[in-house]
Each structure stands twice: as structure tokens, then as C-alpha cells.
Amino acid sequence: MTRTIGLICGSLRENSYNRIIAQSLTDMVDSFQFRWIEINDLPLFNEDLEISGVPETVTSFNSAIQDVDGIIIVSPEYNSGIPGVLKNALDWASRPRESAVLTKKPVGLIGATPGGLGTAFAQMQIRQILEAMQVHVLPFQKMLISQVHKKIDSDRKVLTDDQTKRYLERYLQQFIHWIDHTPVLD
Ligand SMILES: Cc1cc2nc3c(=O)[nH]c(=O)nc-3n(C[C@H](O)[C@H](O)[C@H](O)COP(=O)(O)O)c2cc1C
């Protein structure tokens, strides 16, 4: 059975560079299929909703995470940190704590920005948050894409820079290896 990598984009913007980068991954391997996991319909996290009953969007979001073999988050950086919409989604995915769907899930991190630092600060925060949730974040490797507006064709919404494609292919291969080799820790 073909295994699946879920893609979460930390930007809700229609012409998001990060979404274009995430989309480019879907053509890079045949051995896995890819599935978008959307975060735009999630309500703001509120523990009261856990008592009154979580909305269907949250249940579907958590099921989508459960159903995939690994997840790659492709996110911008806002004000040197994680976008609020992504943090909101991760908070939902961390509940209920005993059966949280992201626990032990292999996760990779990619970020793109027109700026020069490739979302390094946001990725540090996302990694810290995921570690608190006991997620198996791909260690050591960083996939930071700076000056992204020069590396894509905005009209066709495709990645055009060959070097970035090669980096992404290598990152994806490492992530696939990670899916099969995440440590078994309790
Ligand atoms: C509120 C806000 C804060 C931003 N802060 C940063 C930042 O700290 N670092 C950075 O590299 N880019 C920053 N940017 C620029 C984003 O990288 C840029 O808008 C990018 O295109 C967003 O990603 P997207 O194209 O996937 O939507 C910021 C943008 C906004 C709207």
C-alpha cells in the first residue's frame, strides 16, 4: 500500500510562496503520495470547546493527521516567530494529551521567505513546540529557503530554481528515511 505524507502550510495566503514550495514536493517522489491537511477552518483553540464538544473541523483535522505516515510543515515566519494560525493548529493537534495524534509522528520542517534568514527563528520555535508535544521532528537537517520570490514563477505558481529543487529532493529523501527509522521511545 502506498504510504502518505501530509502537508501543512503555515500560511493562509492564496498566493503563498510556502504553499508553492510544499506543492513542489509532490512531484519529487513516486514511493509516497501526498495529502494536504488544511488549517484555515479550525476555530481558535479554547478548552471550553473540549467540554462542549469539539467542532467537526477539529475532528477531521485530527483524523487527517492520524491517517498519514508523516507530516511536512512548510511555513513562513511572522515577526521572527511561528504564525499564529499554525500554533493554533498544533495546539488542537496536541489534544487530548493522552491520545494526541501528533505524538511520535515523524515531522519535517521547511520554511520559505523573501527575506534573507530563511525562517530560521520560526523553525526554532516550531521545533521547540513539537518537542514539547513528543513529536519526532527530523533531527539535524534544516531546510531554510531565503529570497524565495526569486526562485519561483509566481504566475505559474511553480518552483523554478534548480538548486532549491535539489535541496528539497535531498531533504525529502532524508525525511522518508526518518519515517522508517524514528526511534522507539516511550
Ligand atoms: C505580520 C508579518 C510578519 C512578518 N515577519 C517576517 C519575519 O519575521 N521574517 C521573515 O523572513 N519574513 C517576515 N514576513 C514576510 C513573510 O516572509 C512574507 O510575507 C511571506 O511571503 C509569507 O509567506 P507566504 O508567501 O507563504 O504567505 C512577515 C510578514 C508578515 C505579514
mmCIF file with all atom_site columns, C-alpha atoms and ligand atoms in Angstrom, residues 11 13 16-18 76-80 113-114, ligand 1:
data_model
loop_
_atom_site.group_PDB
_atom_site.id
_atom_site.type_symbol
_atom_site.label_atom_id
_atom_site.label_alt_id
_atom_site.label_comp_id
_atom_site.label_asym_id
_atom_site.label_entity_id
_atom_site.label_seq_id
_atom_site.pdbx_PDB_ins_code
_atom_site.Cartn_x
_atom_site.Cartn_y
_atom_site.Cartn_z
_atom_site.occupancy
_atom_site.B_iso_or_equiv
_atom_site.pdbx_formal_charge
_atom_site.auth_seq_id
_atom_site.auth_comp_id
_atom_site.auth_asym_id
_atom_site.auth_atom_id
_atom_site.pdbx_PDB_model_num
ATOM   1  C CA  . SER A 1 11  ? 0.301  30.472 5.507  1.00 0.00 ? 11  SER A CA  1
ATOM   2  C CA  . ARG A 1 13  ? -2.403 33.444 1.771  1.00 0.00 ? 13  ARG A CA  1
ATOM   3  C CA  . SER A 1 16  ? 1.624  31.730 -0.597 1.00 0.00 ? 16  SER A CA  1
ATOM   4  C CA  . TYR A 1 17  ? 5.257  31.020 -1.513 1.00 0.00 ? 17  TYR A CA  1
ATOM   5  C CA  . ASN A 1 18  ? 5.297  28.333 1.154  1.00 0.00 ? 18  ASN A CA  1
ATOM   6  C CA  . PRO A 1 76  ? 6.583  31.328 6.802  1.00 0.00 ? 76  PRO A CA  1
ATOM   7  C CA  . GLU A 1 77  ? 7.940  33.295 9.719  1.00 0.00 ? 77  GLU A CA  1
ATOM   8  C CA  . TYR A 1 78  ? 5.986  36.175 11.210 1.00 0.00 ? 78  TYR A CA  1
ATOM   9  C CA  . ASN A 1 79  ? 7.806  38.667 13.429 1.00 0.00 ? 79  ASN A CA  1
ATOM   10 C CA  . SER A 1 80  ? 10.646 36.233 13.992 1.00 0.00 ? 80  SER A CA  1
ATOM   11 C CA  . THR A 1 113 ? 10.696 33.760 2.920  1.00 0.00 ? 113 THR A CA  1
ATOM   12 C CA  . PRO A 1 114 ? 11.545 36.626 0.609  1.00 0.00 ? 114 PRO A CA  1
HETATM 13 C C1  . LIG B 2 .   ? 2.993  40.080 10.009 1.00 0.00 ? 1   LIG B C1  1
HETATM 14 C C2  . LIG B 2 .   ? 4.180  39.692 9.174  1.00 0.00 ? 1   LIG B C2  1
HETATM 15 C C3  . LIG B 2 .   ? 5.402  39.498 9.789  1.00 0.00 ? 1   LIG B C3  1
HETATM 16 C C4  . LIG B 2 .   ? 6.497  39.069 9.041  1.00 0.00 ? 1   LIG B C4  1
HETATM 17 N N1  . LIG B 2 .   ? 7.673  38.787 9.670  1.00 0.00 ? 1   LIG B N1  1
HETATM 18 C C5  . LIG B 2 .   ? 8.680  38.198 8.988  1.00 0.00 ? 1   LIG B C5  1
HETATM 19 C C6  . LIG B 2 .   ? 9.839  37.733 9.666  1.00 0.00 ? 1   LIG B C6  1
HETATM 20 O O1  . LIG B 2 .   ? 9.978  37.849 10.856 1.00 0.00 ? 1   LIG B O1  1
HETATM 21 N N2  . LIG B 2 .   ? 10.788 37.106 8.930  1.00 0.00 ? 1   LIG B N2  1
HETATM 22 C C7  . LIG B 2 .   ? 10.678 36.949 7.578  1.00 0.00 ? 1   LIG B C7  1
HETATM 23 O O2  . LIG B 2 .   ? 11.563 36.338 6.968  1.00 0.00 ? 1   LIG B O2  1
HETATM 24 N N3  . LIG B 2 .   ? 9.582  37.393 6.899  1.00 0.00 ? 1   LIG B N3  1
HETATM 25 C C8  . LIG B 2 .   ? 8.593  38.011 7.576  1.00 0.00 ? 1   LIG B C8  1
HETATM 26 N N4  . LIG B 2 .   ? 7.462  38.427 6.937  1.00 0.00 ? 1   LIG B N4  1
HETATM 27 C C9  . LIG B 2 .   ? 7.412  38.333 5.477  1.00 0.00 ? 1   LIG B C9  1
HETATM 28 C C10 . LIG B 2 .   ? 6.922  36.976 5.028  1.00 0.00 ? 1   LIG B C10 1
HETATM 29 O O3  . LIG B 2 .   ? 8.042  36.114 4.940  1.00 0.00 ? 1   LIG B O3  1
HETATM 30 C C11 . LIG B 2 .   ? 6.257  37.088 3.657  1.00 0.00 ? 1   LIG B C11 1
HETATM 31 O O4  . LIG B 2 .   ? 5.059  37.860 3.766  1.00 0.00 ? 1   LIG B O4  1
HETATM 32 C C12 . LIG B 2 .   ? 5.956  35.732 3.040  1.00 0.00 ? 1   LIG B C12 1
HETATM 33 O O5  . LIG B 2 .   ? 5.580  35.910 1.708  1.00 0.00 ? 1   LIG B O5  1
HETATM 34 C C13 . LIG B 2 .   ? 4.870  34.998 3.808  1.00 0.00 ? 1   LIG B C13 1
HETATM 35 O O6  . LIG B 2 .   ? 4.815  33.669 3.375  1.00 0.00 ? 1   LIG B O6  1
HETATM 36 P P1  . LIG B 2 .   ? 3.779  33.160 2.268  1.00 0.00 ? 1   LIG B P1  1
HETATM 37 O O7  . LIG B 2 .   ? 4.243  33.743 0.959  1.00 0.00 ? 1   LIG B O7  1
HETATM 38 O O8  . LIG B 2 .   ? 3.894  31.670 2.287  1.00 0.00 ? 1   LIG B O8  1
HETATM 39 O O9  . LIG B 2 .   ? 2.407  33.666 2.630  1.00 0.00 ? 1   LIG B O9  1
HETATM 40 C C14 . LIG B 2 .   ? 6.365  38.883 7.651  1.00 0.00 ? 1   LIG B C14 1
HETATM 41 C C15 . LIG B 2 .   ? 5.120  39.098 7.047  1.00 0.00 ? 1   LIG B C15 1
HETATM 42 C C16 . LIG B 2 .   ? 4.047  39.488 7.787  1.00 0.00 ? 1   LIG B C16 1
HETATM 43 C C17 . LIG B 2 .   ? 2.700  39.675 7.116  1.00 0.00 ? 1   LIG B C17 1
#
